[in-house]
Short mmCIF file of C-alpha atoms and ligand atoms in Angstrom, two decimals:
data_model
loop_
_atom_site.label_atom_id
_atom_site.label_comp_id
_atom_site.label_asym_id
_atom_site.label_seq_id
_atom_site.Cartn_x
_atom_site.Cartn_y
_atom_site.Cartn_z
CA UNK S 1 3.28 13.19 17.49
CA UNK S 2 5.58 14.29 20.21
CA UNK S 3 8.64 15.53 18.36
CA UNK S 4 11.87 16.88 19.78
CA UNK S 5 10.43 20.32 20.42
CA UNK S 6 8.01 18.88 22.92
CA UNK S 7 10.28 16.54 24.78
CA UNK S 8 10.39 18.98 27.71
CA UNK S 9 6.65 18.82 28.05
CA UNK S 10 6.81 15.05 27.73
CA UNK S 11 9.27 14.89 30.63
CA UNK S 12 6.91 17.00 32.73
CA UNK S 13 4.08 14.53 32.06
CA UNK S 14 6.35 11.61 33.01
CA UNK S 15 7.28 13.31 36.28
CA UNK S 16 3.66 13.16 37.43
CA UNK S 17 3.34 9.44 36.72
CA UNK S 18 3.73 7.05 39.64
CA UNK S 19 5.10 3.72 38.41
CA UNK S 20 4.56 2.10 41.81
CA UNK S 21 0.78 2.12 41.24
CA UNK S 22 -1.32 0.29 38.61
CA UNK S 23 -0.89 1.34 34.97
CA UNK S 24 -3.53 3.81 33.69
CA UNK S 25 -6.12 2.37 31.31
CA UNK S 26 -6.35 5.34 28.92
CA UNK S 27 -3.98 5.83 25.98
CA UNK S 28 -1.52 7.41 25.47
CA UNK S 29 -1.03 7.81 29.28
CA UNK S 30 -0.75 4.05 29.68
CA UNK S 31 2.22 3.96 27.31
CA UNK S 32 3.86 6.95 29.02
CA UNK S 33 3.65 4.94 32.25
CA UNK S 34 5.41 1.99 30.61
CA UNK S 35 8.04 4.24 29.04
CA UNK S 36 8.89 5.48 32.54
CA UNK S 37 8.97 1.96 33.91
CA UNK S 38 11.16 0.62 31.07
CA UNK S 39 13.45 3.61 31.58
CA UNK S 40 13.99 2.52 35.17
CA UNK S 41 15.02 -1.00 34.08
CA UNK S 42 17.29 0.31 31.34
CA UNK S 43 18.96 2.71 33.81
CA UNK S 44 19.56 -0.07 36.29
CA UNK S 45 21.17 -2.34 33.71
CA UNK S 46 23.18 0.49 32.26
CA UNK S 47 24.60 1.29 35.73
CA UNK S 48 25.47 -2.35 36.24
CA UNK S 49 27.28 -2.55 32.90
CA UNK S 50 28.88 0.88 33.30
CA UNK S 51 27.86 1.94 29.78
CA UNK S 52 24.76 3.10 27.90
CA UNK S 53 22.46 0.56 26.29
CA UNK S 54 22.24 0.63 22.51
CA UNK S 55 19.28 -0.08 20.25
CA UNK S 56 19.23 -0.79 16.53
CA UNK S 57 16.06 -0.54 14.43
CA UNK S 58 16.10 -2.09 10.95
CA UNK S 59 13.27 -1.36 8.57
CA UNK S 60 12.14 -3.41 5.58
CA UNK S 61 9.40 -2.56 3.10
CA UNK S 62 7.48 0.59 2.34
CA UNK S 63 7.09 4.14 3.62
CA UNK S 64 4.44 2.96 6.09
CA UNK S 65 7.01 0.81 7.79
CA UNK S 66 9.57 3.62 7.66
CA UNK S 67 7.12 5.87 9.48
CA UNK S 68 6.28 3.15 12.01
CA UNK S 69 9.98 2.74 12.67
CA UNK S 70 10.26 6.42 13.56
CA UNK S 71 7.70 5.71 16.26
CA UNK S 72 9.70 2.70 17.47
CA UNK S 73 12.87 4.77 17.61
CA UNK S 74 11.03 7.58 19.43
CA UNK S 75 9.89 5.17 22.12
CA UNK S 76 13.29 3.46 22.40
CA UNK S 77 15.05 6.80 22.83
CA UNK S 78 12.66 7.95 25.51
CA UNK S 79 13.16 4.67 27.30
CA UNK S 80 16.87 5.52 27.39
CA UNK S 81 18.41 3.48 24.60
CA UNK S 82 21.05 5.16 22.46
CA UNK S 83 20.58 4.65 18.71
CA UNK S 84 23.14 2.33 17.10
CA UNK S 85 23.21 1.64 13.36
CA UNK S 86 24.96 -1.74 13.62
CA UNK S 87 23.00 -4.75 14.84
CA UNK S 88 26.11 -6.51 16.21
CA UNK S 89 26.80 -3.69 18.67
CA UNK S 90 23.26 -3.27 19.97
CA UNK S 91 21.63 -4.48 23.17
CA UNK S 92 18.20 -4.30 21.58
CA UNK S 93 17.62 -5.11 17.92
CA UNK S 94 14.22 -4.68 16.36
CA UNK S 95 13.31 -5.69 12.80
CA UNK S 96 10.27 -3.99 11.35
CA UNK S 97 9.43 -6.51 8.66
CA UNK S 98 7.73 -6.57 5.25
CA UNK S 99 6.06 -9.56 3.62
CA UNK S 100 4.87 -8.13 0.32
CA UNK S 101 7.16 -10.47 -1.64
CA UNK S 102 8.78 -13.77 -0.71
CA UNK S 103 12.37 -12.47 -0.75
CA UNK S 104 11.52 -9.85 1.89
CA UNK S 105 10.76 -12.72 4.30
CA UNK S 106 13.85 -14.71 3.36
CA UNK S 107 16.07 -11.75 4.17
CA UNK S 108 14.65 -11.54 7.69
CA UNK S 109 15.21 -15.23 8.42
CA UNK S 110 18.77 -14.94 7.12
CA UNK S 111 19.57 -12.01 9.36
CA UNK S 112 17.97 -13.66 12.39
CA UNK S 113 20.37 -16.57 12.01
CA UNK S 114 23.30 -14.15 12.19
CA UNK S 115 21.81 -12.34 15.19
CA UNK S 116 21.53 -15.58 17.14
CA UNK S 117 25.32 -15.89 17.02
CA UNK S 118 25.75 -12.32 18.29
CA UNK S 119 23.24 -12.89 21.08
CA UNK S 120 25.21 -15.85 22.36
CA UNK S 121 28.10 -13.47 23.03
CA UNK S 122 25.91 -10.74 24.56
CA UNK S 123 23.41 -12.29 26.99
CA UNK S 124 21.75 -8.91 27.64
CA UNK S 125 20.75 -8.65 24.02
CA UNK S 126 17.04 -8.56 23.21
CA UNK S 127 15.63 -9.23 19.76
CA UNK S 128 12.25 -7.87 18.69
CA UNK S 129 10.27 -8.53 15.53
CA UNK S 130 7.29 -6.54 14.34
CA UNK S 131 5.61 -5.38 11.15
CA UNK S 132 3.70 -7.07 8.38
CA UNK S 133 5.40 -10.48 8.44
CA UNK S 134 4.29 -10.99 12.04
CA UNK S 135 0.63 -10.76 11.00
CA UNK S 136 1.00 -14.11 9.26
CA UNK S 137 0.23 -17.00 11.64
CA UNK S 138 2.62 -19.40 9.82
CA UNK S 139 5.50 -16.99 10.40
CA UNK S 140 4.82 -16.75 14.12
CA UNK S 141 4.53 -20.55 14.35
CA UNK S 142 7.89 -20.92 12.66
CA UNK S 143 9.49 -18.38 14.99
CA UNK S 144 8.04 -20.05 18.07
CA UNK S 145 9.41 -23.38 16.95
CA UNK S 146 12.79 -22.64 15.42
CA UNK S 147 13.75 -19.13 16.61
CA UNK S 148 13.30 -19.39 20.38
CA UNK S 149 15.96 -16.73 20.98
CA UNK S 150 13.59 -13.99 19.78
CA UNK S 151 12.33 -12.01 22.80
CA UNK S 152 9.44 -9.95 21.51
CA UNK S 153 6.98 -10.39 18.65
CA UNK S 154 4.16 -8.00 17.80
CA UNK S 155 2.23 -6.95 14.71
CA UNK S 156 1.15 -3.90 12.78
CA UNK S 157 -1.94 -3.01 14.83
CA UNK S 158 -0.40 -2.65 18.28
CA UNK S 159 2.88 -0.91 17.54
CA UNK S 160 1.78 1.83 19.94
CA UNK S 161 2.11 -0.74 22.77
CA UNK S 162 5.87 -1.12 22.19
CA UNK S 163 6.89 0.25 25.61
CA UNK S 164 4.35 -1.93 27.40
CA UNK S 165 5.57 -5.04 25.56
CA UNK S 166 9.20 -4.25 26.39
CA UNK S 167 8.26 -3.99 30.08
CA UNK S 168 6.34 -7.28 29.91
CA UNK S 169 9.43 -8.92 28.41
CA UNK S 170 11.76 -7.39 31.01
CA UNK S 171 9.55 -8.43 33.92
CA UNK S 172 8.68 -11.93 32.71
CA UNK S 173 11.98 -12.93 31.13
CA UNK S 174 10.15 -15.00 28.52
CA UNK S 175 9.25 -14.66 24.84
CA UNK S 176 6.38 -12.16 24.52
CA UNK S 177 4.00 -12.49 21.59
CA UNK S 178 1.16 -10.04 20.99
CA UNK S 179 -0.51 -10.05 17.58
CA UNK S 180 -3.92 -8.56 16.83
CA UNK S 181 -5.94 -9.67 13.83
CA UNK S 182 -7.30 -6.21 13.12
CA UNK S 183 -8.12 -2.98 14.93
CA UNK S 184 -10.26 0.10 14.64
CA UNK S 185 -8.04 1.93 17.10
CA UNK S 186 -5.76 4.84 16.20
CA UNK S 187 -3.64 6.06 19.12
CA UNK S 188 -2.45 9.68 18.75
CA UNK S 189 0.37 11.53 20.53
CA UNK S 190 3.03 8.87 20.80
CA UNK S 191 6.68 9.85 20.77
CA UNK S 192 8.46 9.66 17.44
CA UNK S 193 12.00 10.38 16.27
CA UNK S 194 12.31 11.68 12.71
CA UNK S 195 15.03 10.45 10.41
CA UNK S 196 15.28 13.82 8.67
CA UNK S 197 14.85 17.17 10.40
CA UNK S 198 13.31 18.85 7.35
CA UNK S 199 10.95 16.28 5.88
CA UNK S 200 8.58 13.74 7.31
CA UNK S 201 6.07 11.08 6.42
CA UNK S 202 2.60 11.60 7.87
CA UNK S 203 0.10 8.75 8.00
CA UNK S 204 -3.31 9.87 6.85
CA UNK S 205 -4.81 6.41 6.85
CA UNK S 206 -3.99 2.84 7.75
CA UNK S 207 -4.88 -0.49 6.17
CA UNK S 208 -6.37 -1.31 2.79
CA UNK S 209 -9.77 -2.49 1.54
CA UNK S 210 -8.88 -3.18 -2.07
CA UNK S 211 -7.84 -6.83 -2.01
CA UNK S 212 -5.88 -6.83 -5.24
CA UNK S 213 -5.72 -10.58 -5.79
CA UNK S 214 -1.90 -10.86 -5.58
CA UNK S 215 -1.46 -8.66 -2.52
CA UNK S 216 -0.99 -9.58 1.13
CA UNK S 217 -1.23 -6.01 2.48
CA UNK S 218 -5.00 -6.03 3.29
CA UNK S 219 -4.46 -9.20 5.34
CA UNK S 220 -1.52 -7.88 7.33
CA UNK S 221 -2.52 -4.23 7.67
CA UNK S 222 -6.24 -4.71 8.25
CA UNK S 223 -9.19 -2.64 7.09
CA UNK S 224 -8.89 0.92 5.92
CA UNK S 225 -9.06 3.55 8.67
CA UNK S 226 -8.60 7.27 8.07
CA UNK S 227 -7.16 9.57 10.68
CA UNK S 228 -9.17 12.54 11.74
CA UNK S 229 -8.31 15.60 9.59
CA UNK S 230 -7.81 17.67 12.76
CA UNK S 231 -5.18 15.24 14.05
CA UNK S 232 -3.39 15.25 10.70
CA UNK S 233 -3.35 19.04 10.46
CA UNK S 234 -2.18 19.35 14.07
CA UNK S 235 0.65 16.91 13.37
CA UNK S 236 1.74 18.77 10.22
CA UNK S 237 1.59 22.12 12.05
CA UNK S 238 3.80 20.77 14.81
CA UNK S 239 6.23 19.32 12.30
CA UNK S 240 6.45 22.66 10.50
CA UNK S 241 7.05 24.46 13.81
CA UNK S 242 9.89 21.99 14.32
CA UNK S 243 11.57 22.79 10.98
CA UNK S 244 9.86 20.45 8.52
CA UNK S 245 9.29 21.94 5.04
CA UNK S 246 8.13 18.84 3.16
CA UNK S 247 5.57 16.21 4.14
CA UNK S 248 4.74 12.92 2.46
CA UNK S 249 1.15 11.93 3.16
CA UNK S 250 1.00 8.17 3.49
CA UNK S 251 -1.70 5.61 2.80
CA UNK S 252 -2.09 2.45 0.70
CA UNK S 253 -4.75 4.25 -1.30
CA UNK S 254 -4.78 7.93 -0.40
CA UNK S 255 -7.51 8.57 -2.96
CA UNK S 256 -10.05 6.85 -0.77
CA UNK S 257 -9.08 8.94 2.28
CA UNK S 258 -11.91 10.09 4.53
CA UNK S 259 -14.64 7.76 3.35
CA UNK S 260 -15.08 6.11 6.75
CA UNK S 261 -14.90 9.27 8.85
CA UNK S 262 -17.92 10.48 10.84
CA UNK S 263 -17.82 13.64 8.78
CA UNK S 264 -16.52 12.36 5.44
CA UNK S 265 -13.81 14.40 3.74
CA UNK S 266 -12.15 13.80 0.40
CA UNK S 267 -8.40 13.49 -0.11
CA UNK S 268 -8.51 16.59 -2.31
CA UNK S 269 -10.26 18.44 0.54
CA UNK S 270 -7.59 17.34 2.99
CA UNK S 271 -4.85 18.51 0.63
CA UNK S 272 -6.45 21.95 0.44
CA UNK S 273 -6.43 22.20 4.23
CA UNK S 274 -2.79 21.12 4.44
CA UNK S 275 -1.82 23.56 1.69
CA UNK S 276 -2.96 26.42 3.98
CA UNK S 277 -0.35 25.62 6.62
CA UNK S 278 2.11 28.47 6.64
CA UNK S 279 5.78 27.52 6.45
CA UNK S 280 5.07 24.20 4.77
CA UNK S 281 6.70 24.32 1.34
CA UNK S 282 6.12 20.94 -0.28
CA UNK S 283 3.46 18.25 -0.15
CA UNK S 284 3.89 14.74 -1.53
CA UNK S 285 1.65 11.73 -1.20
CA UNK S 286 1.62 8.02 -1.89
CA UNK S 287 0.06 5.79 -3.06
CA UNK S 288 -2.71 6.72 -5.50
CA UNK S 289 -4.94 3.94 -6.75
CA UNK S 290 -6.02 4.81 -10.31
CA UNK S 291 -9.60 3.63 -9.74
CA UNK S 292 -10.23 6.30 -7.06
CA UNK S 293 -8.34 9.26 -8.50
CA UNK S 294 -10.90 12.05 -8.71
CA UNK S 295 -11.25 15.05 -11.01
CA UNK S 296 -11.32 17.13 -7.85
CA UNK S 297 -7.82 15.88 -6.98
CA UNK S 298 -6.49 16.68 -10.46
CA UNK S 299 -7.94 20.16 -10.15
CA UNK S 300 -6.41 20.71 -6.70
CA UNK S 301 -3.02 19.52 -7.98
CA UNK S 302 -3.20 21.80 -11.00
CA UNK S 303 -3.84 24.87 -8.82
CA UNK S 304 -1.55 24.07 -5.93
CA UNK S 305 1.67 25.90 -5.21
CA UNK S 306 2.88 23.24 -2.77
CA UNK S 307 1.90 19.83 -4.13
CA UNK S 308 4.93 18.39 -5.88
CA UNK S 309 4.88 17.75 -9.61
CA UNK S 310 4.99 14.01 -9.13
CA UNK S 311 2.33 11.34 -9.12
CA UNK S 312 2.97 7.68 -8.34
CA UNK S 313 0.21 5.84 -10.16
CA UNK S 314 0.73 2.07 -10.03
CA UNK S 315 -0.56 0.37 -13.17
CA UNK S 316 0.53 -3.23 -12.26
CA UNK S 317 -0.29 -4.54 -15.75
CA UNK S 318 -1.25 -3.16 -19.16
CA UNK S 319 -3.58 -6.03 -20.01
CA UNK S 320 -7.24 -5.44 -19.22
CA UNK S 321 -7.73 -9.17 -18.81
CA UNK S 322 -4.91 -9.43 -16.26
CA UNK S 323 -6.07 -6.26 -14.51
CA UNK S 324 -9.43 -7.89 -14.05
CA UNK S 325 -7.87 -11.00 -12.55
CA UNK S 326 -5.80 -8.74 -10.33
CA UNK S 327 -9.02 -7.09 -9.13
CA UNK S 328 -7.64 -3.64 -9.94
CA UNK S 329 -11.00 -2.38 -11.17
CA UNK S 330 -9.82 -0.36 -14.17
CA UNK S 331 -9.07 -1.25 -17.78
CA UNK S 332 -6.00 -0.41 -19.86
CA UNK S 333 -8.03 2.23 -21.69
CA UNK S 334 -9.35 3.81 -18.50
CA UNK S 335 -5.83 4.02 -17.12
CA UNK S 336 -4.47 5.64 -20.28
CA UNK S 337 -7.37 8.09 -20.36
CA UNK S 338 -6.67 9.02 -16.75
CA UNK S 339 -3.01 9.66 -17.56
CA UNK S 340 -4.05 11.90 -20.43
CA UNK S 341 -6.42 13.87 -18.21
CA UNK S 342 -3.72 14.39 -15.60
CA UNK S 343 -1.14 15.46 -18.17
CA UNK S 344 -3.60 17.91 -19.74
CA UNK S 345 -4.23 19.55 -16.35
CA UNK S 346 -0.65 19.39 -15.03
CA UNK S 347 1.65 19.26 -18.07
CA UNK S 348 4.94 19.19 -16.18
CA UNK S 349 3.96 16.31 -13.89
CA UNK S 350 6.33 13.36 -13.47
CA UNK S 351 4.57 10.00 -13.51
CA UNK S 352 5.96 6.90 -11.85
CA UNK S 353 4.46 3.46 -11.44
CA UNK S 354 4.66 -0.11 -10.12
CA UNK S 355 4.48 -3.05 -12.53
CA UNK S 356 4.21 -6.77 -11.83
CA UNK S 357 5.28 -9.30 -14.47
CA UNK S 358 4.36 -12.95 -14.46
CA UNK S 359 0.98 -12.75 -12.76
CA UNK S 360 -0.80 -16.15 -13.10
CA UNK S 361 -2.16 -16.63 -16.62
CA UNK S 362 -0.14 -13.75 -18.13
CA UNK S 363 0.50 -14.54 -21.80
CA UNK S 364 3.10 -12.98 -24.09
CA UNK S 365 0.24 -10.90 -25.54
CA UNK S 366 -0.70 -9.66 -22.08
CA UNK S 367 2.91 -8.76 -21.47
CA UNK S 368 3.03 -6.88 -24.79
CA UNK S 369 0.08 -4.82 -23.53
CA UNK S 370 2.14 -3.87 -20.48
CA UNK S 371 5.04 -2.82 -22.73
CA UNK S 372 2.54 -0.84 -24.79
CA UNK S 373 1.36 1.10 -21.72
CA UNK S 374 4.98 1.77 -20.74
CA UNK S 375 5.70 3.15 -24.22
CA UNK S 376 2.51 5.21 -24.32
CA UNK S 377 2.77 6.72 -20.84
CA UNK S 378 6.55 7.08 -20.88
CA UNK S 379 7.05 6.91 -17.13
CA UNK S 380 9.71 9.02 -15.49
CA UNK S 381 10.56 5.90 -13.53
CA UNK S 382 8.99 2.58 -12.65
CA UNK S 383 9.39 -0.06 -9.97
CA UNK S 384 9.22 -3.45 -11.64
CA UNK S 385 8.52 -6.67 -9.75
CA UNK S 386 8.41 -10.35 -10.56
CA UNK S 387 5.13 -11.78 -9.33
CA UNK S 388 5.61 -13.44 -5.96
CA UNK S 389 3.12 -15.95 -4.68
CA UNK S 390 1.68 -14.92 -1.31
CA UNK S 391 -0.09 -17.70 0.58
CA UNK S 392 -3.63 -16.73 1.48
CA UNK S 393 -4.19 -14.42 -1.48
CA UNK S 394 -6.58 -15.45 -4.29
CA UNK S 395 -3.81 -15.33 -6.93
CA UNK S 396 -1.76 -17.93 -5.07
CA UNK S 397 -4.26 -20.64 -5.98
CA UNK S 398 -4.95 -19.47 -9.55
CA UNK S 399 -4.11 -21.83 -12.38
CA UNK S 400 -1.34 -21.13 -14.88
CA UNK S 401 1.35 -19.91 -12.52
CA UNK S 402 4.11 -18.72 -14.86
CA UNK S 403 7.46 -20.59 -14.89
CA UNK S 404 10.34 -18.65 -13.34
CA UNK S 405 12.41 -18.48 -16.55
CA UNK S 406 9.53 -16.93 -18.49
CA UNK S 407 8.95 -14.37 -15.72
CA UNK S 408 12.64 -13.51 -15.64
CA UNK S 409 12.79 -13.06 -19.41
CA UNK S 410 9.77 -10.71 -19.40
CA UNK S 411 11.15 -8.87 -16.41
CA UNK S 412 14.47 -8.22 -18.17
CA UNK S 413 12.75 -6.95 -21.30
CA UNK S 414 10.48 -4.69 -19.27
CA UNK S 415 13.34 -3.30 -17.23
CA UNK S 416 15.31 -2.43 -20.38
CA UNK S 417 12.33 -0.57 -21.84
CA UNK S 418 11.57 1.27 -18.59
CA UNK S 419 15.19 2.31 -18.11
CA UNK S 420 15.74 3.59 -21.60
CA UNK S 421 12.55 5.67 -21.44
CA UNK S 422 13.35 7.12 -18.04
CA UNK S 423 16.86 8.09 -19.17
CA UNK S 424 15.31 9.96 -22.10
CA UNK S 425 12.67 11.56 -19.88
CA UNK S 426 15.24 12.64 -17.34
CA UNK S 427 17.47 14.41 -19.88
CA UNK S 428 14.84 16.94 -21.00
CA UNK S 429 15.58 19.18 -18.02
CA UNK S 430 19.21 19.83 -19.00
CA UNK S 431 20.07 23.54 -18.70
CA UNK S 432 16.90 24.40 -16.79
CA UNK S 433 16.90 25.89 -13.30
CA UNK S 434 15.02 23.86 -10.70
CA UNK S 435 14.07 24.49 -7.12
CA UNK S 436 15.45 21.66 -5.00
CA UNK S 437 15.23 20.63 -1.38
CA UNK S 438 18.75 19.88 -0.17
CA UNK S 439 18.59 16.49 1.55
CA UNK S 440 22.06 15.11 2.25
CA UNK S 441 25.77 15.30 1.68
CA UNK S 442 26.58 13.10 -1.31
CA UNK S 443 27.50 9.54 -0.32
CA UNK S 444 30.58 9.34 -2.55
CA UNK S 445 31.92 12.89 -2.52
CA UNK S 446 31.50 15.09 0.55
CA UNK S 447 32.02 18.33 -1.36
CA UNK S 448 28.70 17.64 -3.08
CA UNK S 449 25.16 17.99 -1.79
CA UNK S 450 22.17 15.99 -2.99
CA UNK S 451 18.85 17.71 -3.56
CA UNK S 452 15.44 16.58 -4.74
CA UNK S 453 13.36 18.43 -7.31
CA UNK S 454 9.62 18.75 -7.15
CA UNK S 455 9.36 15.97 -9.77
CA UNK S 456 11.39 13.68 -7.49
CA UNK S 457 14.60 13.69 -9.58
CA UNK S 458 17.90 14.02 -7.73
CA UNK S 459 20.67 16.50 -8.47
CA UNK S 460 24.18 16.59 -7.04
CA UNK S 461 25.98 19.92 -6.81
CA UNK S 462 28.83 21.58 -4.90
CA UNK S 463 27.67 23.25 -1.71
CA UNK S 464 27.97 23.59 2.01
CA UNK S 465 26.40 21.22 4.52
CA UNK S 466 24.65 24.17 6.19
CA UNK S 467 22.24 24.16 3.23
CA UNK S 468 20.69 20.81 4.21
CA UNK S 469 16.96 21.23 4.69
CA UNK S 470 16.87 24.43 2.59
CA UNK S 471 15.19 25.01 -0.76
CA UNK S 472 17.64 26.36 -3.33
CA UNK S 473 17.73 26.95 -7.09
CA UNK S 474 20.08 24.75 -9.06
CA UNK S 475 21.01 24.82 -12.74
CA UNK S 476 20.99 21.28 -14.16
CA UNK S 477 24.16 20.87 -16.16
CA UNK S 478 24.54 17.21 -17.08
CA UNK S 479 22.10 14.36 -17.04
CA UNK S 480 23.44 10.98 -15.92
CA UNK S 481 20.48 8.74 -16.68
CA UNK S 482 18.59 8.98 -13.42
CA UNK S 483 20.12 12.05 -11.84
CA UNK S 484 21.78 15.35 -12.67
CA UNK S 485 24.98 17.13 -11.85
CA UNK S 486 24.29 20.81 -11.27
CA UNK S 487 25.36 24.16 -9.95
CA UNK S 488 23.60 26.19 -7.32
CA UNK S 489 22.60 29.65 -8.40
CA UNK S 490 20.93 30.80 -5.17
N1 LIG G 1 -0.95 0.28 -2.13
C1 LIG G 1 -0.03 0.35 -3.17
C2 LIG G 1 0.97 -0.78 -3.23
C3 LIG G 1 1.66 -1.28 -2.03
S1 LIG G 1 2.68 -2.68 -2.32
C4 LIG G 1 -0.80 0.34 -4.49
O1 LIG G 1 -1.88 -0.20 -4.57
O2 LIG G 1 -0.28 0.82 -5.44
C5 LIG G 1 3.87 -2.02 -3.45
C6 LIG G 1 3.96 -2.76 -4.74
O3 LIG G 1 4.39 -4.08 -4.55
C7 LIG G 1 2.65 -2.92 -5.49
O4 LIG G 1 2.29 -1.78 -6.19
C8 LIG G 1 2.94 -4.08 -6.40
O5 LIG G 1 3.46 -3.65 -7.63
C9 LIG G 1 3.99 -4.86 -5.65
N2 LIG G 1 3.45 -6.12 -5.17
C10 LIG G 1 2.47 -6.31 -4.28
N3 LIG G 1 2.21 -7.63 -4.12
C11 LIG G 1 3.07 -8.28 -4.95
C12 LIG G 1 3.30 -9.66 -5.26
N4 LIG G 1 2.59 -10.62 -4.69
N5 LIG G 1 4.27 -9.96 -6.15
C13 LIG G 1 4.98 -8.99 -6.74
N6 LIG G 1 4.81 -7.69 -6.50
C14 LIG G 1 3.86 -7.33 -5.62
FE1 LIG G 2 -2.19 -4.13 -2.13
FE2 LIG G 2 -3.96 -3.34 -3.88
FE3 LIG G 2 -4.13 -2.49 -1.36
FE4 LIG G 2 -2.19 -1.61 -2.91
S1 LIG G 2 -4.37 -1.25 -3.20
S2 LIG G 2 -1.99 -2.32 -0.82
S3 LIG G 2 -1.73 -3.39 -4.17
S4 LIG G 2 -4.39 -4.58 -2.08
FE1 LIG G 3 5.63 -4.46 3.05
FE2 LIG G 3 3.81 -4.09 4.85
FE3 LIG G 3 4.57 -2.08 3.37
S1 LIG G 3 3.99 -5.87 3.57
S2 LIG G 3 5.16 -3.05 1.47
S3 LIG G 3 5.83 -3.15 4.79
S4 LIG G 3 2.53 -2.44 4.15
#
């Protein structure tokens, strides 16, 4: 990634590019060429309007999308757009969409309707859509038919072409659509603009091969591809040189990292390499599929000084019968045994999870099995979801879809259980001293800072803004359910 530190070098590369000739074929040079070209157009329009052009990037969905958006912002900034948080005030609005559940899609359509009204007042405005939703042909059909005011549509596999697509739109003046079904391509060294100066997500792999029967992700993100360990290490080293102390390694199933590389490498092996990077203080990762979590990984976690004491281990359901229908490839007993093994090796680890209620065919007994797992594991926190039917997935055509009121009732009962357990779990740290990474000034009270512990819990405490990005020790004074109030001791 080209981060801030290297923007001088990036400018030097741009200087040598001649935009009057044909675009280079090789990446990333081709995209640098289009960045320079788009910059010219943006400058011209900005001169005409007598003001800078503003761009607003809105991100839906998971950490993968958040990281992709940093790449979008990096490209937009190098093109010459100034970042603007409000859509209404922007000349370029891009939605990086999610389609994992139905309501994610509905939100995007709703907001597009509002944007259309804004665009009527600002004829220079361009609207772009990308991300997982765009990988669904029905979505693109609908946009082509009923949302003609959208300027640019692309998918998850060609995000690196953003600058090129912007130029195509600027030069043609018509709706540009570029969606790839899948790719085996990974383009390195694109610009990126981090949201936080001190922590960063790092993709270690893309796509998913698991085809859990409810899940759309393998269809919209394509097959699993691991990045080269050298490229990952180089990226983390550069981030650290630029002030990053915590990285979050990202993949839909990090435990299967490296399997498709020319020289295969395990995720545990990769973690050991990253651990060696001097100046890096904390390592997180997500997500871990229980079926692929190795003993080697548990051992590496147990002996690591940098890997955070937190594991997100999605269970989805506690019923072996439902797990089988979900194609999760573990049983309730195997999952519980895995949890026990992890806790034995890393006693202070915080465990979090994802749970779906109302999967087709789920009976009250199946649901009770899920509650049983929640009570046995005692998660530090859990994301709970009502099953959402995704067209094209095997579960969508399964018999016995569960009525909405039954799903809602189970969901409410599950949420109550999860919340009361996590409140109890959280409170056990009262009066301990924890090392926290200071992340932000508190939203509600600007005399307070907010920091994150290794186990992912938040603590608010009085302190100066200059501490943001630093690791400090904080005494946890009062527990408030999901977070603490504390006092810095050094
Ligand atoms: N790769 C990750 C999950 C990514 S999606 C993993 O395997 O754990 C994040 C979460 O969304 C999933 O864990 C699941 O709980 C939820 N989810 C996915 N598809 C869903 C659907 N169709 N309905 C409801 N929740 C769903
Ligand atoms: Fe979806 Fe399963 Fe892949 Fe996770 S592992 S992204 S739930 S298919
Ligand atoms: Fe959503 Fe795509 Fe992530 S569907 S959850 S943004 S991989």
